[in-house]
CSV table of C-alpha atoms and ligand atoms in Angstrom, one decimal:
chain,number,residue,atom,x,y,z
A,63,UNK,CA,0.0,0.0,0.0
A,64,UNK,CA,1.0,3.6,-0.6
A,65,UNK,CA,1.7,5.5,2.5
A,66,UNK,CA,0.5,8.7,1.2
A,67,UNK,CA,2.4,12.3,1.1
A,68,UNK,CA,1.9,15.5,2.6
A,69,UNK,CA,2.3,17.4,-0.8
A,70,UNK,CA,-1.1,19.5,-2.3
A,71,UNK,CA,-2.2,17.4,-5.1
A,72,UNK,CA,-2.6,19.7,-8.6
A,73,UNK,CA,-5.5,22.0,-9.4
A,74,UNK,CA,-5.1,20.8,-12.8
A,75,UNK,CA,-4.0,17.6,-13.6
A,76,UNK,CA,0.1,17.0,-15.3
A,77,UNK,CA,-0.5,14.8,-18.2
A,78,UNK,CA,2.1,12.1,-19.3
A,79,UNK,CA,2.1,13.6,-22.8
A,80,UNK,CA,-0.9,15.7,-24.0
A,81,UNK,CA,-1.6,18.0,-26.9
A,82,UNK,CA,-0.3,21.5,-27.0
A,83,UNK,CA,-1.9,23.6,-29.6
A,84,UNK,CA,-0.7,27.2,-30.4
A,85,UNK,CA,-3.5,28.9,-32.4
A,86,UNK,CA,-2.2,28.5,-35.9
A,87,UNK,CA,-4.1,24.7,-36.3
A,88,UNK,CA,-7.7,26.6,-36.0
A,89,UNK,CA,-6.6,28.8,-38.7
A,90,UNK,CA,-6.0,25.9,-41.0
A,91,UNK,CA,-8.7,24.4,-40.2
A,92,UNK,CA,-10.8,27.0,-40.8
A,93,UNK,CA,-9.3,27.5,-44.0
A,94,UNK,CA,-10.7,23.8,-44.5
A,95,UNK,CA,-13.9,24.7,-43.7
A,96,UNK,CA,-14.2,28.1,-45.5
A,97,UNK,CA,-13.0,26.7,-48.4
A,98,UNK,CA,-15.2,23.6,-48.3
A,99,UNK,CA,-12.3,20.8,-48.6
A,100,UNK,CA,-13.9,19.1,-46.0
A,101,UNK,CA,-12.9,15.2,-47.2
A,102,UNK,CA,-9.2,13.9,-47.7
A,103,UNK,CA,-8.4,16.4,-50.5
A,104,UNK,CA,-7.2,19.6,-50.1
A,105,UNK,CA,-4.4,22.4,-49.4
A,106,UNK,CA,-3.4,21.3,-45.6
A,107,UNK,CA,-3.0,17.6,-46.8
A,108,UNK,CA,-0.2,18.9,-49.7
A,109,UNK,CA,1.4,21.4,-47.1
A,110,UNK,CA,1.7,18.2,-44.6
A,111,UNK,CA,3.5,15.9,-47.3
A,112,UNK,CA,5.8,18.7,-47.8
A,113,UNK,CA,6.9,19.6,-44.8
A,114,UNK,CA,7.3,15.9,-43.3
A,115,UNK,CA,9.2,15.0,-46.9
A,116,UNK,CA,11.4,18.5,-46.2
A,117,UNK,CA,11.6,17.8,-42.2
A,118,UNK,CA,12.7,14.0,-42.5
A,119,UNK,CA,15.1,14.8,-45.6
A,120,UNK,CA,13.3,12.3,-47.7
A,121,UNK,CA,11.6,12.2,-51.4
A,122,UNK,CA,8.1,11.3,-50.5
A,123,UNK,CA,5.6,11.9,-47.4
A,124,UNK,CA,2.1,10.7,-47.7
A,125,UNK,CA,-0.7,11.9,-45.3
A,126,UNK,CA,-2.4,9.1,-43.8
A,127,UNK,CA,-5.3,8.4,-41.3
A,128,UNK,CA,-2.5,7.2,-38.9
A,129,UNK,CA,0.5,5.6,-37.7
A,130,UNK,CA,-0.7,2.3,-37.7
A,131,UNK,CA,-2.2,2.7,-41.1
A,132,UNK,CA,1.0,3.3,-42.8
A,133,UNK,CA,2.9,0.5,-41.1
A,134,UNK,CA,0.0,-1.8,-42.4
A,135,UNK,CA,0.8,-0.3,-46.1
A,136,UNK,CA,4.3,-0.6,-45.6
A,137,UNK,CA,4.2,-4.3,-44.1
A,138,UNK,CA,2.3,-5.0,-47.6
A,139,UNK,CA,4.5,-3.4,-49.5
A,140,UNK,CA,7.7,-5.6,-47.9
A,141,UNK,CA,5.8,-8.4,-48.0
A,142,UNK,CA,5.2,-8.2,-51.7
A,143,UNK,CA,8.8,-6.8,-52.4
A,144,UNK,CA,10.0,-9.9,-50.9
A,145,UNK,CA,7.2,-12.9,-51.7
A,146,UNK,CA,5.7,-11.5,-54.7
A,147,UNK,CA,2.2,-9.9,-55.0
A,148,UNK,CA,-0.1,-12.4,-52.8
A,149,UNK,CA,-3.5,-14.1,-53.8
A,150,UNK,CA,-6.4,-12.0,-53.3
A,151,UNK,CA,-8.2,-12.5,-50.1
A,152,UNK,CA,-4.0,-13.4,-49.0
A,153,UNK,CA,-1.8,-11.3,-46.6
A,154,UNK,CA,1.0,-10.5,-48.4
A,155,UNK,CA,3.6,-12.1,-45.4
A,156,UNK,CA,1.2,-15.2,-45.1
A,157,UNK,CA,3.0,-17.4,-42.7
A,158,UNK,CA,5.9,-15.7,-43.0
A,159,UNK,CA,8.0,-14.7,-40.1
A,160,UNK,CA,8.9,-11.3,-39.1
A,161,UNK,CA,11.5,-9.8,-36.5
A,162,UNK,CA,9.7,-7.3,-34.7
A,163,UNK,CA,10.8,-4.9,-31.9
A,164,UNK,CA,9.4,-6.5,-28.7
A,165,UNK,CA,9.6,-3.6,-26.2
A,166,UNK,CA,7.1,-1.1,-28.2
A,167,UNK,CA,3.8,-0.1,-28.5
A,168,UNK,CA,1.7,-3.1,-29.9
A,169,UNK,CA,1.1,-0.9,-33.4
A,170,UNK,CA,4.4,-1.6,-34.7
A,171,UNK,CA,3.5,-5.8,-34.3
A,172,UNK,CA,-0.1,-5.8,-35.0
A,173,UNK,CA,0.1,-4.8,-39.0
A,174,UNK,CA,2.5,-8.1,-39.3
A,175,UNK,CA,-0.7,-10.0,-38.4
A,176,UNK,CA,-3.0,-7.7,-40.9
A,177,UNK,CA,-0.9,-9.4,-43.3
A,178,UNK,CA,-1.0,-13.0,-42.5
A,179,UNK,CA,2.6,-13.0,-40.8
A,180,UNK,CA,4.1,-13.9,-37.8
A,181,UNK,CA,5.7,-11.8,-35.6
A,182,UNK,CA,9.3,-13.3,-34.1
A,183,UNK,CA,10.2,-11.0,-31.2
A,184,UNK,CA,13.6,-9.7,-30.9
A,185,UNK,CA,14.8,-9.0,-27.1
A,186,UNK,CA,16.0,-5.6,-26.2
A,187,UNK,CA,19.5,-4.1,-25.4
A,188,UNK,CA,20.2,-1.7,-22.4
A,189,UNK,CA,22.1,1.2,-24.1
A,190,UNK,CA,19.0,2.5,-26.0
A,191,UNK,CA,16.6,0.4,-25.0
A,192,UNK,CA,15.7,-0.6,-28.7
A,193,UNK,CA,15.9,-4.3,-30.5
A,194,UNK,CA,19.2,-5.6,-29.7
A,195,UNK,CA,21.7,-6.0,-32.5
A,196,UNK,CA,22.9,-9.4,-31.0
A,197,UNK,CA,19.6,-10.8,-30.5
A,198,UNK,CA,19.0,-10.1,-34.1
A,199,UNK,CA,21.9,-12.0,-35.2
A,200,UNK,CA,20.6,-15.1,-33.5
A,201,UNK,CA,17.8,-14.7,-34.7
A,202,UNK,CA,18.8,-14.8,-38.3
A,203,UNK,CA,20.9,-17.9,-37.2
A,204,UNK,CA,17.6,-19.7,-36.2
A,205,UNK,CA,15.0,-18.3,-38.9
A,206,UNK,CA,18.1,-17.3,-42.1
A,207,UNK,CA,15.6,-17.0,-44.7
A,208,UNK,CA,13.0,-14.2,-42.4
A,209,UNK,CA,13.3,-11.1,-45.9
A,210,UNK,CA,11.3,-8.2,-43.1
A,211,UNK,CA,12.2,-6.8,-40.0
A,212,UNK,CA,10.1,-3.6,-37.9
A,213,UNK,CA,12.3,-1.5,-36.0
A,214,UNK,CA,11.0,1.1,-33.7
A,215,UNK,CA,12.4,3.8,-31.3
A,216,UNK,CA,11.3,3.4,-28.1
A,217,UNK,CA,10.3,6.9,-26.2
A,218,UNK,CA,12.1,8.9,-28.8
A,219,UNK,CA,15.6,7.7,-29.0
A,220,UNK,CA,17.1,6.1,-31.9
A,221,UNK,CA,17.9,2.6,-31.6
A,222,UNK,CA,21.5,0.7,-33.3
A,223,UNK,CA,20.3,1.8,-36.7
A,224,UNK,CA,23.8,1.4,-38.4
A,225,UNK,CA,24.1,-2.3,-36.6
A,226,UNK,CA,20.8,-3.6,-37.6
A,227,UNK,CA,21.0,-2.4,-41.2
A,228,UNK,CA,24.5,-4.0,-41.3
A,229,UNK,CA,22.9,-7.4,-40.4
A,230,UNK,CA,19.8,-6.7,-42.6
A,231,UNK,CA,22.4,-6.5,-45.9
A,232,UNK,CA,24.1,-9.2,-44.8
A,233,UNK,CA,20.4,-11.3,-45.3
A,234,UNK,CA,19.2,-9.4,-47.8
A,235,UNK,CA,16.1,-8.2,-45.8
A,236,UNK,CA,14.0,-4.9,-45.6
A,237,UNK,CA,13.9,-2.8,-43.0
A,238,UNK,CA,10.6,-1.0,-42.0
A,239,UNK,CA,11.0,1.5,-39.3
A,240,UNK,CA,8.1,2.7,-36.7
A,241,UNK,CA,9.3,6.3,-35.7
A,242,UNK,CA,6.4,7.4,-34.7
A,243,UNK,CA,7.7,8.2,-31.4
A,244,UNK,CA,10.7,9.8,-32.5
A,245,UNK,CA,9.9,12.2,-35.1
A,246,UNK,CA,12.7,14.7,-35.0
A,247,UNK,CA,15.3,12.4,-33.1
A,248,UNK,CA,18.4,12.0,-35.3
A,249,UNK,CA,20.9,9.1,-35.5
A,250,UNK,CA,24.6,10.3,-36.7
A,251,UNK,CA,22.4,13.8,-37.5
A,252,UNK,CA,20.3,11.9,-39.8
A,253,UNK,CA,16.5,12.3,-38.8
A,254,UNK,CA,15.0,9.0,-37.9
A,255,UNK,CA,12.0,7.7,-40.8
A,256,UNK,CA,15.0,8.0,-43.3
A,257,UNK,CA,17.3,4.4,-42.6
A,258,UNK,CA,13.9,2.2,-43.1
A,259,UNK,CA,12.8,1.2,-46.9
A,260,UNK,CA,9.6,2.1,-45.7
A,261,UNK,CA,9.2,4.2,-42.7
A,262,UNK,CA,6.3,5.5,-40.3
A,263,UNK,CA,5.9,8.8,-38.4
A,264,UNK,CA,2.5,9.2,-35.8
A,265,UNK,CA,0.3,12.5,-35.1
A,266,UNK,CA,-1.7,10.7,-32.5
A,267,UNK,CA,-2.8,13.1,-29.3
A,268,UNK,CA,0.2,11.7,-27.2
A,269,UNK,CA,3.0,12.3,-29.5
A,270,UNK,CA,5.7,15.3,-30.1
A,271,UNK,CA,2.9,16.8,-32.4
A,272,UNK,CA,-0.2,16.1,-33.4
A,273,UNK,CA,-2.7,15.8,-35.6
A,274,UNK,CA,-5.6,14.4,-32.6
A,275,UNK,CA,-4.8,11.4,-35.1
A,276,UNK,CA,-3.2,10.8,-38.3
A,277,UNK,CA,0.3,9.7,-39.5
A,278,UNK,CA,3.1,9.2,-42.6
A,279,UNK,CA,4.3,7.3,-44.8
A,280,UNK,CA,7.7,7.9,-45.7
A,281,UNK,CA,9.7,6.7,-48.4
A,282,UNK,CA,12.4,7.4,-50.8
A,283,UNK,CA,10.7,4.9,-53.3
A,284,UNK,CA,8.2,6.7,-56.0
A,285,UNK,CA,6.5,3.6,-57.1
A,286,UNK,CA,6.0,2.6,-53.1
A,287,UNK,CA,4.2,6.3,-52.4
A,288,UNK,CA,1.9,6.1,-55.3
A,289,UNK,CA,1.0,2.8,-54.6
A,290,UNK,CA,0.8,4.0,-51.0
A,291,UNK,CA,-1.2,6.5,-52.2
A,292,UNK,CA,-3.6,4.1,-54.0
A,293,UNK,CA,-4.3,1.9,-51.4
A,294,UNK,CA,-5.1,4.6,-49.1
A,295,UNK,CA,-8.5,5.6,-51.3
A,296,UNK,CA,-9.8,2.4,-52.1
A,297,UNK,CA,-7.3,1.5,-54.6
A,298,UNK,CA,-9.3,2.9,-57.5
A,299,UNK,CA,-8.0,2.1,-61.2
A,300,UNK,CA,-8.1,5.0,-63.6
A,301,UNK,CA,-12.0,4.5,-65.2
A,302,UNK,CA,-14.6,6.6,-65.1
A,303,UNK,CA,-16.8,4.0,-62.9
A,304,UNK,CA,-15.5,2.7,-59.6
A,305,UNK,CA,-13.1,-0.4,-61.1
A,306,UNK,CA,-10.7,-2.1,-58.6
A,307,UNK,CA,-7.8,-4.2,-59.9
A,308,UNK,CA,-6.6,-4.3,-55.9
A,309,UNK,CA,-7.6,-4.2,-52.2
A,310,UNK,CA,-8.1,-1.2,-51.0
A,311,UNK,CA,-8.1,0.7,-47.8
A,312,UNK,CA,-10.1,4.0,-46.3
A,313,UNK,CA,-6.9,5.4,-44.9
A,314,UNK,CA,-6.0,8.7,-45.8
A,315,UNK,CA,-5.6,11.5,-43.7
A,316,UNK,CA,-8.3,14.2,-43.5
A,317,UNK,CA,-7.9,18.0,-45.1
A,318,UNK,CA,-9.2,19.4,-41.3
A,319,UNK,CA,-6.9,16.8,-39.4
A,320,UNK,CA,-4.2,17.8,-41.8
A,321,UNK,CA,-5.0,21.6,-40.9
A,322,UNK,CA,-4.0,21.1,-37.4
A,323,UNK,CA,-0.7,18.7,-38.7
A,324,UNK,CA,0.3,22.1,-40.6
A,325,UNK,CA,-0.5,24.6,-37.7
A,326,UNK,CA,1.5,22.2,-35.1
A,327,UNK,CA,4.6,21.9,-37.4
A,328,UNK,CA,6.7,24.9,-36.6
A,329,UNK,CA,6.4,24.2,-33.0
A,330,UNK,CA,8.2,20.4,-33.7
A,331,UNK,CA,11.7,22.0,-32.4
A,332,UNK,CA,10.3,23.8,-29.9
A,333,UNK,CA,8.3,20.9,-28.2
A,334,UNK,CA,11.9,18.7,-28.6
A,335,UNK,CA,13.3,21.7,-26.8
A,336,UNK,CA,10.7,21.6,-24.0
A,337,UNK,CA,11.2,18.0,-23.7
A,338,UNK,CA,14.9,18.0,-23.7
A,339,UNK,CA,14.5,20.3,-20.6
A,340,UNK,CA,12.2,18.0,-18.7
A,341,UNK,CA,14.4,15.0,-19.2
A,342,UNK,CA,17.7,17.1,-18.0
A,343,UNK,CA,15.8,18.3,-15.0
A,344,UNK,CA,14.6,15.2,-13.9
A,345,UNK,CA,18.0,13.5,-14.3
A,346,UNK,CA,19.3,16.3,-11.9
A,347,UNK,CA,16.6,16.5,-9.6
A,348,UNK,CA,17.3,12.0,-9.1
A,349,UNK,CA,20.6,11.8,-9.5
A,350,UNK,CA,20.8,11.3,-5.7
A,351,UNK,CA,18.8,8.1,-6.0
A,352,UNK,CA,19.5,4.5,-7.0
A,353,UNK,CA,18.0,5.0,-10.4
A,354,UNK,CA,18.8,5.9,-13.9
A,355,UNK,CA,16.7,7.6,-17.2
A,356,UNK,CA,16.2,5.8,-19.7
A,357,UNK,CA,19.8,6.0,-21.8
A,358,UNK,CA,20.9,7.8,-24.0
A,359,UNK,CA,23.7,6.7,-26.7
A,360,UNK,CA,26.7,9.1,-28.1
A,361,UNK,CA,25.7,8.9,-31.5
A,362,UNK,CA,22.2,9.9,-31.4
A,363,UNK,CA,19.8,13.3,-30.4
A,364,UNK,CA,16.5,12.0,-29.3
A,365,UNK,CA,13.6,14.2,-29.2
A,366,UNK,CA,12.7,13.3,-25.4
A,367,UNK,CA,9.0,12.2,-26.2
A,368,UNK,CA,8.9,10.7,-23.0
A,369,UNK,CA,11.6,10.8,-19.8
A,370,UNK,CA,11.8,7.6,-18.0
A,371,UNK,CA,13.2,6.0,-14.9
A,372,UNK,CA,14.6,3.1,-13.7
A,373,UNK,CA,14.9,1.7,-10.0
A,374,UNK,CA,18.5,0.1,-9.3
A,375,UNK,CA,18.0,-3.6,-8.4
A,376,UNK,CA,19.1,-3.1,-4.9
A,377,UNK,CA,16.6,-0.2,-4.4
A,378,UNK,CA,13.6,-2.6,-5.7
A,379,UNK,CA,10.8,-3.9,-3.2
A,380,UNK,CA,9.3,-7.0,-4.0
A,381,UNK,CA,6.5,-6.2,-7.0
A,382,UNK,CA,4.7,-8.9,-8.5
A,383,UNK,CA,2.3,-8.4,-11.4
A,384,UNK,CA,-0.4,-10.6,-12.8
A,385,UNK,CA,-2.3,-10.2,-15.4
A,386,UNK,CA,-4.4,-6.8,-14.7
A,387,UNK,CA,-3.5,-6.5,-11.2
A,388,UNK,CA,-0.4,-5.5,-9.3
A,389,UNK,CA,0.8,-5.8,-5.7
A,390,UNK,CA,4.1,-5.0,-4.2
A,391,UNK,CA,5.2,-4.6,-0.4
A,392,UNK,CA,7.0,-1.5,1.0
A,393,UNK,CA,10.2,-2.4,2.3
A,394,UNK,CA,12.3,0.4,4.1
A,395,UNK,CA,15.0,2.7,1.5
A,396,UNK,CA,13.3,0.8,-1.4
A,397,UNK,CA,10.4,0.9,-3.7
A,398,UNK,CA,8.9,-0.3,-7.0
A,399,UNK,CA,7.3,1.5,-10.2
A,400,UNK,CA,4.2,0.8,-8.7
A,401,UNK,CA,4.7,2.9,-6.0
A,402,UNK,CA,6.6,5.7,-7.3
A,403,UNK,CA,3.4,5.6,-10.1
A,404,UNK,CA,0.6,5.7,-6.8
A,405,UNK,CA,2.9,8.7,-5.6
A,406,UNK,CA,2.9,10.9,-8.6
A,407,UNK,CA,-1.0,9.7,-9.6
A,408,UNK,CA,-1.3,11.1,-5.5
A,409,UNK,CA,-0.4,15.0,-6.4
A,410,UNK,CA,-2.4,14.8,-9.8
A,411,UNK,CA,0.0,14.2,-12.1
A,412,UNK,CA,-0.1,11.1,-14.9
A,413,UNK,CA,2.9,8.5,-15.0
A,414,UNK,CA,3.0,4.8,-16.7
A,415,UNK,CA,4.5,1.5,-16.4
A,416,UNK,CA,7.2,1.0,-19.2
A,417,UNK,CA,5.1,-0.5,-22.6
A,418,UNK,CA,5.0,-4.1,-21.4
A,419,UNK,CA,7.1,-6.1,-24.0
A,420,UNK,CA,5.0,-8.1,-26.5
A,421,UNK,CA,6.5,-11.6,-25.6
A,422,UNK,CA,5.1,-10.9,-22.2
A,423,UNK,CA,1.7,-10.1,-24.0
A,424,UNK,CA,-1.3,-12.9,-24.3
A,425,UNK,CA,-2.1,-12.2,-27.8
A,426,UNK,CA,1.8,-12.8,-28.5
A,427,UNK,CA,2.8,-15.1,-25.8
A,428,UNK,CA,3.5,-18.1,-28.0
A,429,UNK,CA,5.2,-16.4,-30.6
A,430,UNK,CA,9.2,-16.7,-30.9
A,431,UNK,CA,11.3,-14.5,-28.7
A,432,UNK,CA,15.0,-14.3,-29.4
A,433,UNK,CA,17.6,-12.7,-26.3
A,434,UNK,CA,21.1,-12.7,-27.2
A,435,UNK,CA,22.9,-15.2,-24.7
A,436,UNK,CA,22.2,-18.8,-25.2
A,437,UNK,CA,21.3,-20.7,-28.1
A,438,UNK,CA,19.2,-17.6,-28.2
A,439,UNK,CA,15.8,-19.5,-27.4
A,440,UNK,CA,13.8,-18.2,-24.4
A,441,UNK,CA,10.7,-19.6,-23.1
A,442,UNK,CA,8.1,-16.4,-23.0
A,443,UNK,CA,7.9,-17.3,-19.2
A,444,UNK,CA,10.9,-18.0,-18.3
A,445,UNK,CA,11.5,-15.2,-16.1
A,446,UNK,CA,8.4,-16.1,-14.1
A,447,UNK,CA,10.3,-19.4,-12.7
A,448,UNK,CA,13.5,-17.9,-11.9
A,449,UNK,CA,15.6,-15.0,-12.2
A,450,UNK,CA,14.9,-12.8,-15.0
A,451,UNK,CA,16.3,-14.0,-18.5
A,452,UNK,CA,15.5,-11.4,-20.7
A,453,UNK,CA,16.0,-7.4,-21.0
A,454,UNK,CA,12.6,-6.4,-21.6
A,455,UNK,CA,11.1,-8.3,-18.7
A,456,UNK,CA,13.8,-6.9,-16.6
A,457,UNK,CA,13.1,-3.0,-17.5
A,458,UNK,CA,9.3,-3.6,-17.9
A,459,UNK,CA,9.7,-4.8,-13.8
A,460,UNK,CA,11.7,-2.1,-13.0
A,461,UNK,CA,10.8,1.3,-15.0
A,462,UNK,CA,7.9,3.5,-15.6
A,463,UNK,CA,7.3,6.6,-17.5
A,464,UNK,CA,7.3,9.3,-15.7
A,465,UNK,CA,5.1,12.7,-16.4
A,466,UNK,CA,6.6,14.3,-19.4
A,467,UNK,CA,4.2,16.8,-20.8
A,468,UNK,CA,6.0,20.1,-22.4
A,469,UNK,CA,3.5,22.2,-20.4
A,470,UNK,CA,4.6,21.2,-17.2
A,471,UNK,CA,5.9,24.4,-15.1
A,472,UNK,CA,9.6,24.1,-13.3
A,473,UNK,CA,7.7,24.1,-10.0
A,474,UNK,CA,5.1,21.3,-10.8
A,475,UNK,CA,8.7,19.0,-11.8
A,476,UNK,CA,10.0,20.2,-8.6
A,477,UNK,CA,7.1,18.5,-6.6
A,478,UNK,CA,7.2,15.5,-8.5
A,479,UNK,CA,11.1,15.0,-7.8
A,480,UNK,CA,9.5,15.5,-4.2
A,481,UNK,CA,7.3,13.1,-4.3
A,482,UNK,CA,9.4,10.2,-6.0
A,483,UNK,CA,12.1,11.2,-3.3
A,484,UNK,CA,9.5,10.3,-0.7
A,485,UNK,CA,9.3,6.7,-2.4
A,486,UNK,CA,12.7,6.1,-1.5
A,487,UNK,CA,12.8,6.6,2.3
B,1442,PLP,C1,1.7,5.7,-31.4
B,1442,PLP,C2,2.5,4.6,-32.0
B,1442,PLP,C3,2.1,4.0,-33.2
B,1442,PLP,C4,0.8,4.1,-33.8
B,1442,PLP,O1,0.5,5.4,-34.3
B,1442,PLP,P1,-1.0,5.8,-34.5
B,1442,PLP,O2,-0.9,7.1,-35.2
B,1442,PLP,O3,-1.6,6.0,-33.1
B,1442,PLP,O4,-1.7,4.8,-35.2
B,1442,PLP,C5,3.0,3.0,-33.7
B,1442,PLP,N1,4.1,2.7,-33.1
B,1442,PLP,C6,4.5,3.3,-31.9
B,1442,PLP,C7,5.8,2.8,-31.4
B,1442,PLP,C8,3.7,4.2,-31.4
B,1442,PLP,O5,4.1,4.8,-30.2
């Protein structure tokens, strides 16, 4: 149980990551209106596949209804760059294996499964906390003819880019990269949503700017944004009746969603600014504490969507989770994400366990996972029986996110230091 604080909670509440609008979306949208391009043509659309194309440094951007909608387009497209154009009524990866990021949100997995694959989950390294370059290699040891892999950058900060891609040539296999959580985060100075064939940035609500919804498709390939393109209307052939040589999908992005895309992108640098500021503040205001952030590798500038902790094994009470539930017993110097989380949801601010890895995750759970030591085989559950055995496991026990949204004042920070100093006594 939590013991409570003696802290004044928040008049109004600190969001993890929430919107912040600055006026110029509304006018774009109201352009929308005025103009009548209320439908997924129009002005604001253009101006967003511009600016994304110009931001990112790549050929083509196009607008879509979201993140997860582009990874579905560009897990087709891999799947029929490397097994030919399927069967209609066919996924284009039908029973085809996939490496997949395992610590992530579960839209980078899910569109392998859209397409009739099967995700293989690759275990995660402690420098960036991305898909670890080792595990991959094993993996391609166990699966050697596996033609896709989905990389994505967890919170913000690049993963091993130049390592993965080095292993991808080596099998011949395409890389698709989720960035939707680190648009603006570069790698060697190169933005992230450039090292993937195909590539995926997000304007959900949470993320670094937004759209409410919506997201990109990135590419350097012309032939993959038309066809991009296509799909994303109901793949309509070029008659004067509605013909369809292909399957189609409602996905593109909306002129008035679009609108608030275009208002929100001059502010991109300045939110990674914010961000960067929240991160370095909390790192000073711990570094006291048996903890660390979430790392940060030489080579790479994230753009701070999220600042995370993590509790030092010795400073960790004894937390179990099942299923939906938690407990965890208070032990004297120590604590647990679970109580640190109780303690900053206490003052009326918003934190959240780290994304629970998808190996751990019952839709997934019997689904290859690969960790690097070994004969790179784990059993799902193994960590359950003894010790843990894999990374994610290990940093989904003992990290959480904590509140990281750009409108947070210095003093509100302050308290929530205060409060997770608390957990420690
Ligand atoms: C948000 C997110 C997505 C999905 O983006 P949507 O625009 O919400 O569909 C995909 N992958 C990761 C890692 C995300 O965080």
């Amino acid at each position: 149980m939590f013991k409570g604080n003696d802290i004044k909670p928040f008049e109004s509440k600190v969001w993890l990551s929430s919107p912040t609008m600055h006026g110029e979306e509304i006018k774009y949208m109201t352009e929308a209106y005025e103009t009548n391009w209320m439908s997924t043509v129009g002005k604001n659309i253009n101006e967003v596949e511009r600016l994304v194309a110009e931001y990112i440094g790549v050929k083509y951007a196009v607008a879509l209804s979201a993140g997860t909608a582009s990874l579905h387009l560009a897990m087709k497209l891999a799947g029929i760059d490397a097994y030919g154009m399927p069967e209609v009524g066919h996924g284009a990866l039908e029973g085809k294996k996939v490496f997949c990021t395992d610590m992530t949100f579960d839209a980078t997995v899910n569109p392998v499964v859209y397409e009739g694959g099967i995700p293989v989950f690759i275990d995660t390294e402690r420098e960036s906390w991305n898909m670890d370059p080792k595990a991959l290699e094993k993996a391609f040891e166990i699966y050697p003819d596996v033609k896709v892999v989905v990389v994505a950058h967890l919170y913000g900060t690049p993963g091993k880019v130049d390592e993965i891609n080095a292993i991808l040539k080596k099998h011949n296999a395409i890389l698709i990269e989720d960035a939707a959580e680190s648009m603006g985060a570069t790698y060697k100075g190169v933005q992230t949503g450039t090292f993937g064939k195909y590539n995926t940035v997000s304007f959900n609500g949470n993320k670094i700017i937004t759209g409410s919804s919506g997201g990109c498709f990135i590419t350097d390939d012309l032939d993959a944004a038309n066809k991009v393109r296509k799909w994303s209307t109901q793949a309509r052939e070029n008659a004067a009746w509605y013909q369809h040589e292909e399957i189609g999908y409602n996905y593109r992005m909306s002129n008035v969603i679009a609108g608030v895309v275009r208002g929100q992108f001059p502010y991109l640098d300045e939110h990674i600014a914010q961000k960067k500021a929240i991160y370095n503040r909390y790192k000073e205001g711990l570094k006291d504490l048996p903890v660390s952030m979430n790392p940060i590798p030489d080579c790479c500038e994230p753009n701070y969507w999220l600042s995370c902790l993590l509790i030092d094994e010795e400073a960790m009470s004894k937390q179990v989770r099942g299923e939906q539930d938690v407990c965890y017993v208070k032990e004297e110097g120590k604590t647990c994400p679970t109580e640190v989380l109780e303690a900053i949801s206490s003052i009326n601010a918003e934190g959240r366990p780290i994304w629970k890895p998808m190996h751990m995750q019952p839709i997934y759970r019997l689904n290859p996972f690969i960790v690097k030591d070994g004969n790179g085989r784990a059993r799902t559950n193994a960590y359950i029986a003894g010790g843990m055995v894999d990374v994610g496991a290990d940093i989904f026990q003992r990290g959480l996110c904590l509140p990281s949204d750009n409108k947070m004042t210095v003093e509100q920070q302050d308290k929530i230091i205060e409060v997770i100093k608390e957990c420690f006594k």
